[in-house]
Coordinates of C-alpha atoms in Angstrom, one line a residue:
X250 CA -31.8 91.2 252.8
X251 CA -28.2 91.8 253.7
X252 CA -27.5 94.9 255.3
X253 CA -25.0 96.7 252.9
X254 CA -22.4 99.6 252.7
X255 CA -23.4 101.5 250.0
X256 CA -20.3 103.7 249.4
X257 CA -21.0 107.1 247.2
X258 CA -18.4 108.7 245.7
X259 CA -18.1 112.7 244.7
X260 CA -18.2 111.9 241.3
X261 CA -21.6 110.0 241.0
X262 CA -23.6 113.3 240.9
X263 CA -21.6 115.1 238.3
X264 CA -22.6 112.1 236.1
X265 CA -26.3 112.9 236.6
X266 CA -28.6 115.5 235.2
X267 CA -29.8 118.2 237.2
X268 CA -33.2 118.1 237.6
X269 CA -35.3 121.5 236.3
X270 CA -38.8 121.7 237.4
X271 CA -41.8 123.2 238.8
X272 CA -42.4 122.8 242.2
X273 CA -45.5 121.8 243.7
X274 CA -46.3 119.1 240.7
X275 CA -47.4 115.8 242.2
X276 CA -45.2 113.7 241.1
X277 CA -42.9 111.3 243.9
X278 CA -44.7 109.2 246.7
X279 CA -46.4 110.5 249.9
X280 CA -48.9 107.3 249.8
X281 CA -46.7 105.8 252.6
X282 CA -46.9 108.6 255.0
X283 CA -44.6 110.8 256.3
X284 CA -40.8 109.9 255.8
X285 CA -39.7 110.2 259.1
X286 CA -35.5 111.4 260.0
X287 CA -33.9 111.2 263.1
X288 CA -31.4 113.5 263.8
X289 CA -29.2 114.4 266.6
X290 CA -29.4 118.1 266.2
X291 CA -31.2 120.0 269.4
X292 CA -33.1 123.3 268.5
X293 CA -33.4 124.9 271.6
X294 CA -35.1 129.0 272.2
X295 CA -33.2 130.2 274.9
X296 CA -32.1 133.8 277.0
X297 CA -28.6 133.4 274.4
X298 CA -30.4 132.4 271.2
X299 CA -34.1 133.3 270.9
X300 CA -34.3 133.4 267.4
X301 CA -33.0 129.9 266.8
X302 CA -34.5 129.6 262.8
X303 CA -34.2 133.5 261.7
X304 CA -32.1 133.6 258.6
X305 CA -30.3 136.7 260.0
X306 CA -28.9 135.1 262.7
X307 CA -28.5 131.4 262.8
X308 CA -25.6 129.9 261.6
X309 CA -25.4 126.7 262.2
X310 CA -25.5 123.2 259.6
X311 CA -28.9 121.8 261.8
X312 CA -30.6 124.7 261.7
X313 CA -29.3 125.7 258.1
X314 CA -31.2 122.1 257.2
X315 CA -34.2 123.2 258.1
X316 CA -34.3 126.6 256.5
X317 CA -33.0 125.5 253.4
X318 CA -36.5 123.2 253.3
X319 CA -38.2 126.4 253.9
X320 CA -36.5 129.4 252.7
X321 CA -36.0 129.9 249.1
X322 CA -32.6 131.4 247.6
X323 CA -32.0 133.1 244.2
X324 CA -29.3 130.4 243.9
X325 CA -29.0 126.9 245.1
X326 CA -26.4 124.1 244.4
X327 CA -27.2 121.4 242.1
X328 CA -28.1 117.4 242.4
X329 CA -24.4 116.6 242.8
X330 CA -22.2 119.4 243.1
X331 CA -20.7 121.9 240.6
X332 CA -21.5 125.5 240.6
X333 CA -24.7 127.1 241.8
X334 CA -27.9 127.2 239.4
X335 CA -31.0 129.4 239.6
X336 CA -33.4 128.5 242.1
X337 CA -36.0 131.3 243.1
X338 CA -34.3 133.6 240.0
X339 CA -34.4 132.3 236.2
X340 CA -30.8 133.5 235.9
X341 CA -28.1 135.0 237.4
X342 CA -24.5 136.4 236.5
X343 CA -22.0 139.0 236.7
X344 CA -22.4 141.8 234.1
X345 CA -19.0 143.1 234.7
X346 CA -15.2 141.8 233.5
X347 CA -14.5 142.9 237.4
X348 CA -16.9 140.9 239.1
X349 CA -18.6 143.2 241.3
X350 CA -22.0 144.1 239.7
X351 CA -24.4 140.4 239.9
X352 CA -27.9 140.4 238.5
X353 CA -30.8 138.1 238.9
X354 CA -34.3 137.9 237.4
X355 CA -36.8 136.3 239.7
X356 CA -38.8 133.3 238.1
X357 CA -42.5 134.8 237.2
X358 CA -45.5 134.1 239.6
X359 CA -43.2 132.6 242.7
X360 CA -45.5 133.1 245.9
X361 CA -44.8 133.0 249.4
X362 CA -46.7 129.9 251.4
X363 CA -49.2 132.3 252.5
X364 CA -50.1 132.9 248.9
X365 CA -48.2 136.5 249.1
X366 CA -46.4 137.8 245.5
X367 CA -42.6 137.7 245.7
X368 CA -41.3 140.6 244.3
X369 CA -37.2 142.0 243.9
X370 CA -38.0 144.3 246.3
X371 CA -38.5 141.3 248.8
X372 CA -35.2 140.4 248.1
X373 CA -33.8 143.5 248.7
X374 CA -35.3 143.9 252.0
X375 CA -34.0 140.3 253.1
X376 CA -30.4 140.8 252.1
X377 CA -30.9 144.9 253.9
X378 CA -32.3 143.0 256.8
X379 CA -29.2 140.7 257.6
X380 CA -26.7 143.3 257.1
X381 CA -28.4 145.7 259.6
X382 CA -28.9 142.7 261.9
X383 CA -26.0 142.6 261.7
X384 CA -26.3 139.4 264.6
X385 CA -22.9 138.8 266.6
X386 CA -23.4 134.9 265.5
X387 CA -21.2 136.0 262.4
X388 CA -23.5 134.9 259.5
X389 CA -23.7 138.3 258.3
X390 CA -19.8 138.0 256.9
X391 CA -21.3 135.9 254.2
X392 CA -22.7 139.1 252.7
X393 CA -19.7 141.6 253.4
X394 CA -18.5 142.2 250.2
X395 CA -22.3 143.9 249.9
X396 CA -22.1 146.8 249.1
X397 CA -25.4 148.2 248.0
X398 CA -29.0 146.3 246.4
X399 CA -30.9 147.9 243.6
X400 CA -33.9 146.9 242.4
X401 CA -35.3 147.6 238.8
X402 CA -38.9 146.7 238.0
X403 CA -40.7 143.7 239.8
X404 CA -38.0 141.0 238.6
X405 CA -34.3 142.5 238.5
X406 CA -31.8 142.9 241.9
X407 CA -29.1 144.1 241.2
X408 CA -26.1 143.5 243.7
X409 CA -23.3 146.4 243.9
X410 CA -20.4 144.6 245.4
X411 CA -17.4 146.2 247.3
X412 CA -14.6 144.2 245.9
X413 CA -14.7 141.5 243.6
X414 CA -15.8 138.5 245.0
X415 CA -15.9 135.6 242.4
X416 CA -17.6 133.2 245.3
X417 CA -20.8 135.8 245.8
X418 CA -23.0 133.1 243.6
X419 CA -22.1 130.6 246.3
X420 CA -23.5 133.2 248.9
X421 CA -26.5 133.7 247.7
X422 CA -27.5 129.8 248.1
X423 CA -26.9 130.0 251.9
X424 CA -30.2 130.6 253.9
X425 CA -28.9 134.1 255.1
X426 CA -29.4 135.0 251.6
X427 CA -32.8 133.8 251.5
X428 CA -36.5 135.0 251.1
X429 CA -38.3 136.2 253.9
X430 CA -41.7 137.8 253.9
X431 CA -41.7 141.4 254.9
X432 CA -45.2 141.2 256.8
X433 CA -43.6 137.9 259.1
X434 CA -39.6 139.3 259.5
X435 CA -39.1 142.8 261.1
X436 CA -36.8 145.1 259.3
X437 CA -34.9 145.8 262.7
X438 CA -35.4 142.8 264.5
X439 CA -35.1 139.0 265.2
X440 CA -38.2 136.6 264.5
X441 CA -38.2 134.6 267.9
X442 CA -39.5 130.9 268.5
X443 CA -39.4 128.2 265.8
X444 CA -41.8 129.5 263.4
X445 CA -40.7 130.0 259.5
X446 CA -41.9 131.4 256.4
X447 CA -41.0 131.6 253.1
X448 CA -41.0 129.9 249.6
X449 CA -39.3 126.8 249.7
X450 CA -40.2 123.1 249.0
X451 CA -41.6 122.9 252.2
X452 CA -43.7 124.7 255.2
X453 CA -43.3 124.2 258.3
X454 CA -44.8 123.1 261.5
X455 CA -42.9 123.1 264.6
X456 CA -43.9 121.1 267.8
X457 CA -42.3 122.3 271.3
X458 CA -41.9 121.5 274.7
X459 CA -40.2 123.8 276.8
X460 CA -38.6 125.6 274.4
X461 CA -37.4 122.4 272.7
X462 CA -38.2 121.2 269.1
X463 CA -39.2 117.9 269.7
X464 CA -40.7 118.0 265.7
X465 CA -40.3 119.2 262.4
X466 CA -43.3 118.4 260.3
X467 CA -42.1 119.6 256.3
X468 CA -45.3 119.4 254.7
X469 CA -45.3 120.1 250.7
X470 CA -45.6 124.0 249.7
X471 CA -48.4 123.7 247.0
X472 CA -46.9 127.3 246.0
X473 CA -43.5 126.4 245.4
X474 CA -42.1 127.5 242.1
X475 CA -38.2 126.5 241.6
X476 CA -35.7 124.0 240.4
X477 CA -36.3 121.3 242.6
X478 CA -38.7 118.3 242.2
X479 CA -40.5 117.3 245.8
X480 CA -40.2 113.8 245.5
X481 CA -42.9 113.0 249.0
X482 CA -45.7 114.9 250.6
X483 CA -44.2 115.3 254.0
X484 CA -41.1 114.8 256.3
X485 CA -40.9 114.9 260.1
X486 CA -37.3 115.4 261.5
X487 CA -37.3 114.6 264.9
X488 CA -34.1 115.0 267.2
X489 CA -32.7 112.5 269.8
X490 CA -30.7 113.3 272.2
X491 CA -28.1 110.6 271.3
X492 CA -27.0 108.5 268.8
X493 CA -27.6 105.7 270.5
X494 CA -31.6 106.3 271.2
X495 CA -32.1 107.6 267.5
X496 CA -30.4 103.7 266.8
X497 CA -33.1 101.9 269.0
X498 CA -36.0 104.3 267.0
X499 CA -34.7 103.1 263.9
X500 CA -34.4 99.2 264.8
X501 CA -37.7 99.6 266.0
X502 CA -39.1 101.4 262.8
X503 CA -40.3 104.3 264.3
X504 CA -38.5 106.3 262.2
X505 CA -36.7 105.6 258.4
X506 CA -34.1 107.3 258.0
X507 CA -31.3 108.9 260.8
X508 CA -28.2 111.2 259.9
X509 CA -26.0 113.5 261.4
X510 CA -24.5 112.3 263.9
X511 CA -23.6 108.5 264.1
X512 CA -21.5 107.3 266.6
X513 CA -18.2 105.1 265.0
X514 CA -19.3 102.5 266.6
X515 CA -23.1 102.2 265.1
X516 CA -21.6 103.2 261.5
X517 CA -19.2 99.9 262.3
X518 CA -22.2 97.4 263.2
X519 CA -24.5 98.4 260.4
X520 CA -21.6 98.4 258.0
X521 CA -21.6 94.3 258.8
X522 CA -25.1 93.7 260.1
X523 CA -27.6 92.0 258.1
X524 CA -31.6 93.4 258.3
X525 CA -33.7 95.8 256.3
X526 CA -31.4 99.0 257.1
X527 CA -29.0 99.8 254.8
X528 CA -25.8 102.1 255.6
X529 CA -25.0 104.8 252.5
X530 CA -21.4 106.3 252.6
X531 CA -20.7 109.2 250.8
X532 CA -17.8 112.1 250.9
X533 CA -17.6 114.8 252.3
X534 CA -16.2 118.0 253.5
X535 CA -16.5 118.5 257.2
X536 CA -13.6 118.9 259.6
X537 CA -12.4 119.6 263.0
X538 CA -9.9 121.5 264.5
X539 CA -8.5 123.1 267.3
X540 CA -9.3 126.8 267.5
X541 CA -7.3 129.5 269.8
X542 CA -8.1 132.6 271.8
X543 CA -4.5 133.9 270.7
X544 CA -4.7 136.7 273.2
X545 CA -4.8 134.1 276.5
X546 CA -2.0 134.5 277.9
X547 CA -1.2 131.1 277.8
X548 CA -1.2 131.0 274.4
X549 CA -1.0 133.9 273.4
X550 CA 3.2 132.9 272.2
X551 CA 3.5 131.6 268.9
X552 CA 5.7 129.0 269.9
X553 CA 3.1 127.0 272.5
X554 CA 0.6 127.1 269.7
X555 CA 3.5 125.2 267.2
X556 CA 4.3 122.9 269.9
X557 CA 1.0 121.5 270.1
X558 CA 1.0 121.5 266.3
X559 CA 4.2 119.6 266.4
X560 CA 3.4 117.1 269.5
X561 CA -0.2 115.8 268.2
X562 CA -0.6 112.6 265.9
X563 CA -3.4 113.4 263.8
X564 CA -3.1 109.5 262.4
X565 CA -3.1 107.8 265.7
X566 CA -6.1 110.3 266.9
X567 CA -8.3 109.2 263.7
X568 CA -7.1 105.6 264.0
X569 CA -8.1 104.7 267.4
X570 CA -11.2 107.4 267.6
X571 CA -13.2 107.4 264.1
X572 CA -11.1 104.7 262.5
X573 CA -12.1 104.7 258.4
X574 CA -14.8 107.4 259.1
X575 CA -12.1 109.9 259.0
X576 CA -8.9 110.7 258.2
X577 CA -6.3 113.1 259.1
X578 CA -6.2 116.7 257.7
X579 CA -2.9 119.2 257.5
X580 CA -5.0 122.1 256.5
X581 CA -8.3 124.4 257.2
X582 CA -9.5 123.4 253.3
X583 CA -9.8 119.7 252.7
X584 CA -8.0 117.4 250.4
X585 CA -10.7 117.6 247.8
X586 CA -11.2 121.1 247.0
X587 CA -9.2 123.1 244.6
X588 CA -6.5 124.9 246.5
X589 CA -6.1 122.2 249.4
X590 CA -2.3 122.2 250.6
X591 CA -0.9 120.1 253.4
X592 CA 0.7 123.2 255.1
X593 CA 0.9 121.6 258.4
X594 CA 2.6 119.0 257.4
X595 CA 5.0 120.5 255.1
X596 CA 5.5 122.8 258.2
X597 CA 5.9 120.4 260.7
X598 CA 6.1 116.9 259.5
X599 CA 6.1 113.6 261.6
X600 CA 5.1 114.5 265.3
X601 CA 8.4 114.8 267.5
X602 CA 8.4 116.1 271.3
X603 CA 12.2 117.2 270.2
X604 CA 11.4 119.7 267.7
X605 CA 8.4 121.1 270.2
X606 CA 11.1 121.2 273.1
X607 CA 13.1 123.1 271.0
X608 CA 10.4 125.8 269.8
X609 CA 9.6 126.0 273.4
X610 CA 13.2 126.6 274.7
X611 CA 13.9 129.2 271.9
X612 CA 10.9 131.4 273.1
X613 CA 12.0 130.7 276.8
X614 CA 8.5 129.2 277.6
X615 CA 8.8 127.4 281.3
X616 CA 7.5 123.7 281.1
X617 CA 5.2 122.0 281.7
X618 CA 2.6 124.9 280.2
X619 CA -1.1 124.4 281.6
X620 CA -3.9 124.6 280.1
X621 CA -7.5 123.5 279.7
X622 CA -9.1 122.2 276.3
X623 CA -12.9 122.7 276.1
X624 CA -15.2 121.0 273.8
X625 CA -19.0 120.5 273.3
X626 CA -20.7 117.5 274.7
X627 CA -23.8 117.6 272.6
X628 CA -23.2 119.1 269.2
X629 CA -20.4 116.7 267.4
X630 CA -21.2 113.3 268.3
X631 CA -20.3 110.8 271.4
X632 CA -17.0 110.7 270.2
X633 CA -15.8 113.9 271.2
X634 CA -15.0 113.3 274.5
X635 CA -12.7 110.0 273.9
X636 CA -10.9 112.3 270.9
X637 CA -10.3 115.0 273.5
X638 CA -9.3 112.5 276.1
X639 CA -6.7 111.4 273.6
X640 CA -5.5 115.1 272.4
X641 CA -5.0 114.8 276.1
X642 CA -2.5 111.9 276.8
X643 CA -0.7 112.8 273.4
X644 CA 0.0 116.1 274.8
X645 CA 0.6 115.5 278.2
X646 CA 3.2 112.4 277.3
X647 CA 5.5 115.2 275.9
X648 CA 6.3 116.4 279.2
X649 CA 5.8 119.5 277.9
X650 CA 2.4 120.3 278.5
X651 CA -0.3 120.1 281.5
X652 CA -3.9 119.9 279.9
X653 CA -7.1 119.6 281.2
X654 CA -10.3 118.7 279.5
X655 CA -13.7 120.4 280.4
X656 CA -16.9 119.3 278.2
X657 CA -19.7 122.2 277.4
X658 CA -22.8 121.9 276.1
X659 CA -23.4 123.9 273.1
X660 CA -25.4 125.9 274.3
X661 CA -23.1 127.6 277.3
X662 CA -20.3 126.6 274.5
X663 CA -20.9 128.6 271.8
X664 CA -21.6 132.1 273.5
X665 CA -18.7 131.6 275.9
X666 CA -16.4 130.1 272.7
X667 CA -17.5 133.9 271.0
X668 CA -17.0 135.9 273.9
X669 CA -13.1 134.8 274.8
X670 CA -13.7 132.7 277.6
X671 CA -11.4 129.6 276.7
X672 CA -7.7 129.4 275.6
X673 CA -8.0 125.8 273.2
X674 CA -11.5 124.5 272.4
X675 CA -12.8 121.9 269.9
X676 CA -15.1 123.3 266.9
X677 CA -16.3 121.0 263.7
X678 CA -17.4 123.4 260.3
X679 CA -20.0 122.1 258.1
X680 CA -19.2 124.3 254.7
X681 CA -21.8 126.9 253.5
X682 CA -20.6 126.2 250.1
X683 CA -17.9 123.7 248.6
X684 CA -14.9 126.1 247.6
X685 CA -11.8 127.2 249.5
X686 CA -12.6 130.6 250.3
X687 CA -15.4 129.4 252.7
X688 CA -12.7 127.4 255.0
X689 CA -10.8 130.1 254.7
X690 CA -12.1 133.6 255.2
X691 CA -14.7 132.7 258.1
X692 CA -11.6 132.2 260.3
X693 CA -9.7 134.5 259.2
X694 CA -11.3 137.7 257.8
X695 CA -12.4 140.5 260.0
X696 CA -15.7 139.4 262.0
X697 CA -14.5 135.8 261.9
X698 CA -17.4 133.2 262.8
X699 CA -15.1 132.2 265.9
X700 CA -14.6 135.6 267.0
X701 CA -11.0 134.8 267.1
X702 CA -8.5 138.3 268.1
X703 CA -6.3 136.7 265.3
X704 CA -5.6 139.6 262.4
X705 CA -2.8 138.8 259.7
X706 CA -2.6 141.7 257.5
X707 CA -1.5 140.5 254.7
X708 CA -4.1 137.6 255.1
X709 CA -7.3 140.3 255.1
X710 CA -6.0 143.1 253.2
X711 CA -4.4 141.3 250.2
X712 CA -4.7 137.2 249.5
X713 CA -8.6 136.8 250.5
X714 CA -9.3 139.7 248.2
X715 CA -6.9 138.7 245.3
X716 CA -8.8 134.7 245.8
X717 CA -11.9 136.6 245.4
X718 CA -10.8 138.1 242.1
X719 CA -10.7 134.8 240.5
X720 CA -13.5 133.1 239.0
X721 CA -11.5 130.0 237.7
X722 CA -10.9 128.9 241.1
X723 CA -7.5 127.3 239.7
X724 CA -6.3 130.6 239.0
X725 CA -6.8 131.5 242.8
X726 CA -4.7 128.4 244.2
X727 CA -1.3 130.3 244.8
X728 CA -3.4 133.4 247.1
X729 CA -5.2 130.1 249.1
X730 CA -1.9 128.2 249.4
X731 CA 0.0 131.4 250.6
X732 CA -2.9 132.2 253.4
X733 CA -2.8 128.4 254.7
X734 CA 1.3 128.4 254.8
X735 CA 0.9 131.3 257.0
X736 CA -1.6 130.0 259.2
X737 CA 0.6 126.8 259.7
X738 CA 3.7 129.2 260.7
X739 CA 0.5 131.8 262.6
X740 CA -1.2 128.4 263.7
X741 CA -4.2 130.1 264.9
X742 CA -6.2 127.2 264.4
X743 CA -5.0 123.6 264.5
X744 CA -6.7 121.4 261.9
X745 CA -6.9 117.9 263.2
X746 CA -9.4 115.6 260.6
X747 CA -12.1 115.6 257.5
X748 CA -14.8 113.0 257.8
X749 CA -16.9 111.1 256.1
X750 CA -20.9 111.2 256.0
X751 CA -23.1 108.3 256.5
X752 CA -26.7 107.6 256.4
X753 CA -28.7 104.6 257.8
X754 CA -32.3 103.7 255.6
X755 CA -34.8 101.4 255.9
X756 CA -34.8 100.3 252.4
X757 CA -38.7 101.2 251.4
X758 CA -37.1 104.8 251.2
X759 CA -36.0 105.9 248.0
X760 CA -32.7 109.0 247.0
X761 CA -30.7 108.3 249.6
X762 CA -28.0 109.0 247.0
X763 CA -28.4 112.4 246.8
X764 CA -30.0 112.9 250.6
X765 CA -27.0 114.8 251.6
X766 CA -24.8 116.9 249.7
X767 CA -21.0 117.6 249.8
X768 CA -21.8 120.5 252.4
X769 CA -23.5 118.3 254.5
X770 CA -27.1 119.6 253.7
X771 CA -30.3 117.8 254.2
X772 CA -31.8 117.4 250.5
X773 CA -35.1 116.1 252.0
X774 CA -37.1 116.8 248.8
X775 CA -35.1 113.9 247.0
X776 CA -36.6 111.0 249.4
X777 CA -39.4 109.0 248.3
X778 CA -41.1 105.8 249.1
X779 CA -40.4 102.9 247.0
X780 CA -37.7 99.7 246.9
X781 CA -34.3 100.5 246.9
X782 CA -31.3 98.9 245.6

């Protein structure tokens, strides 16, 4: 068989049903064994993160994939997209013209794995238990227009809100939201190690070496009661630590499936190979940028920031590094969502080292101005290093800059990202949920995810909220357009590209279609064994 591109657009899941059923029926194949996916994702327990797979602190798209296996929500988003469904509740709305009182009724008899009854008061202790968390990571912000939980009966939570907040449905689907058992999860503190509970598709079994993950083993939750059919009896996720030995795994058909992340290169030789491995394309909605610590001194001047926004060449960056895997973005929200503008482009146009000079001289910054980028070596993909070497040159060819590049691994990156430590560093941002506000606010908004010193008033106090107020999300385009003009004239973050997602099957595995949604999260219950296309 020829090995084939199988190119998925957005719109193929809003032409299918969404599938309503009970969990736990037996329907799908497991006769073949476990479906096995490799991943380059490490799950390390460390001094900096000892609680690696605790709702209430992690934040973070591989370890979100294996909590949203695990951990049930009272909403989740459907087989292909559109607006979040019940999952763990029978329903869900807002009872107020305002939006800022949400109700859900749990679905009757849902159990925890360990046979445990799940009750609203289970949910209130969850959602209680992130907020007094509170962790530093900056999941918490997902819940911060919580204002109070109320529970009524064994079945009602009610959710008091602080302001309106039209996207608060899309919150609850995120695995901070989710279902813990009070007996496992301390009110007051983090669950360490890499065990989970909860009442998801799935349980879990973890196998570790040296505080490393070397397995996940999703085994079928007989007790599962929610909206999803389990198409397979068990998946093992097992993480490489490189694209290029998951590859050889997969040649060799020791495991089926491998994801996130592919190097360009591999995604270019299966695209034209031939074999039993079959390459799927779909859309979606990551993106990278550069992010600054605005109060380094130097950068801390507006005008060295809008340089570099005016001196880099997003199109020769994507051509030469990702090539058709990618392509280049003039915003924080990407070109498919509803309120997507092209500030930075409208801002700054085609790259010219005049117009930079001249923003320099006007703000009397001495040239050449030094500085050192940072990015991860182990979290986006091989090709982060080449794309930083090439943010490099591009910069450095203007004469008006003298960069550095220093790569990080995530680990020592991501604490030392939070706590100030670099000027310009690399970040990528899987979505919790597809809609503007969620590129938006977690950069912006007080307790920002990046822990950036950046505060626009006007941002926080007035156009997040007013976005918020809108649940036709059309209706909320001129607040979203207005924040992302000001962060192209602010340019606290420089957004560089949006990228694709690929996935590479042996082709005796069956829903690869709707394997990965827009969001970039692992649907593992939709695999089976079978023939494919």
């Amino acid at each position: 068989m020829n090995r084939k591109t199988l190119v998925l657009p957005a719109v193929i899941g809003l032409l299918a049903p969404v599938l309503a059923a009970c969990g736990g029926s037996d329907s799908g194949s497991g006769s073949g064994g476990a479906i096995v996916v490799g991943t380059t994702d490490q799950f390390k327990v460390s001094s900096d993160d000892p609680a690696p797979l605790d709702p209430a602190a992690t934040y973070d798209v591989g370890t979100w994939n294996i909590l949203r296996q695990t951990v049930q929500t009272l909403m989740i988003q459907p087989r292909g997209e559109g607006d979040p469904v019940p999952e763990a509740a029978e329903k869900c709305g807002f009872t107020d013209t305002g939006n800022e009182r949400y109700v859900c009724t749990l679905r009757e008899g849902l159990k925890f794995a360990d046979g445990d009854t799940i009750t609203a008061a289970d949910v209130k202790y969850s959602i209680d238990r992130a907020l007094k968390i509170n962790d530093p990571g900056g999941v918490v912000a997902l819940l911060s227009t919580v204002d109070t939980v109320e529970t009524k009966g064994d079945r009602e939570i009610i959710f008091h809100l602080k302001t309106a907040d039209a996207t608060f449905p899309y919150k609850l689907t995120t695995p901070v939201a989710g279902i813990v058992n009070p007996d496992d999860y301390a009110a007051d503190k983090l669950r360490g190690g890499f065990q989970v509970s909860g009442s998801g598709p799935y349980t879990l079994q973890a196998e570790e070496k040296d505080g490393k993950l070397v397995k996940a083993v999703f085994t079928k939750n007989p007790s599962y009661k929610g909206s999803l059919q389990v198409n397979n009896n068990k998946v093992e996720l097992r993480p490489f630590d490189d694209a290029e030995t998951m590859g050889d795994a997969l040649d060799k058909g020791d495991i089926d499936l491998m994801t996130r992340a592919m190097s360009p290169d591999q995604i270019q030789a299966l695209s034209t190979a031939d074999g039993d491995v079959d390459l799927v394309e779909m859309s979606g909605l990551e993106i990278r940028y550069l992010a600054f610590n605005t109060d380094a001194p130097s950068v801390e001047s507006k005008a060295v920031r809008q340089a570099m926004a005016q001196v880099i060449n997003r199109s020769e960056l994507v051509s030469k590094v990702y090539g058709t895997q990618a392509e280049p973005l003039y915003s924080l929200v990407p070109a498919s969502l509803t309120g997507h503008s092209n500030a930075f482009f409208n801002t700054y146009g085609e790259p010219s080292v005049a117009k930079a000079r001249a923003l320099l001289t006007r703000a009397n910054i001495t040239t050449p101005v030094k500085l050192t980028l940072y990015y991860t070596t182990d979290h986006y993909g091989s090709a982060t290093k080449k794309e930083f070497e090439l943010l490099r040159r591009q910069l450095n060819d203007s004469g008006l800059f003298d960069v550095g590049i220093k790569g990080v691994p995530w680990s020592t990156f991501r604490p030392a990202e939070q706590e100030g430590e670099y000027e310009v560093y690399g970040m990528g941002w899987f979505p919790d949920f597809p809609d503007a506000d969620n590129f938006l606010a977690p950069f912006l908004d007080k307790d920002n995810f990046l822990g950036s010193p950046y505060a626009n008033s006007e941002i926080r106090n007035s156009l997040i909220p007013q976005s918020r107020r809108e649940a036709d999300r059309q209706s909320a385009v001129t607040s979203l357009t207005d924040i992302q003009d000001i962060v192209a004239e602010d340019v606290p973050v420089i957004p560089l590209w949006q990228g694709r997602q690929y996935l590479a099957v042996r082709d005796n595995v069956t829903g690869t279609a709707y394997a990965l949604n827009s969001s970039s999260t692992l649907q593992l219950w939709e695999l089976g064994r079978g023939v494919s296309g």
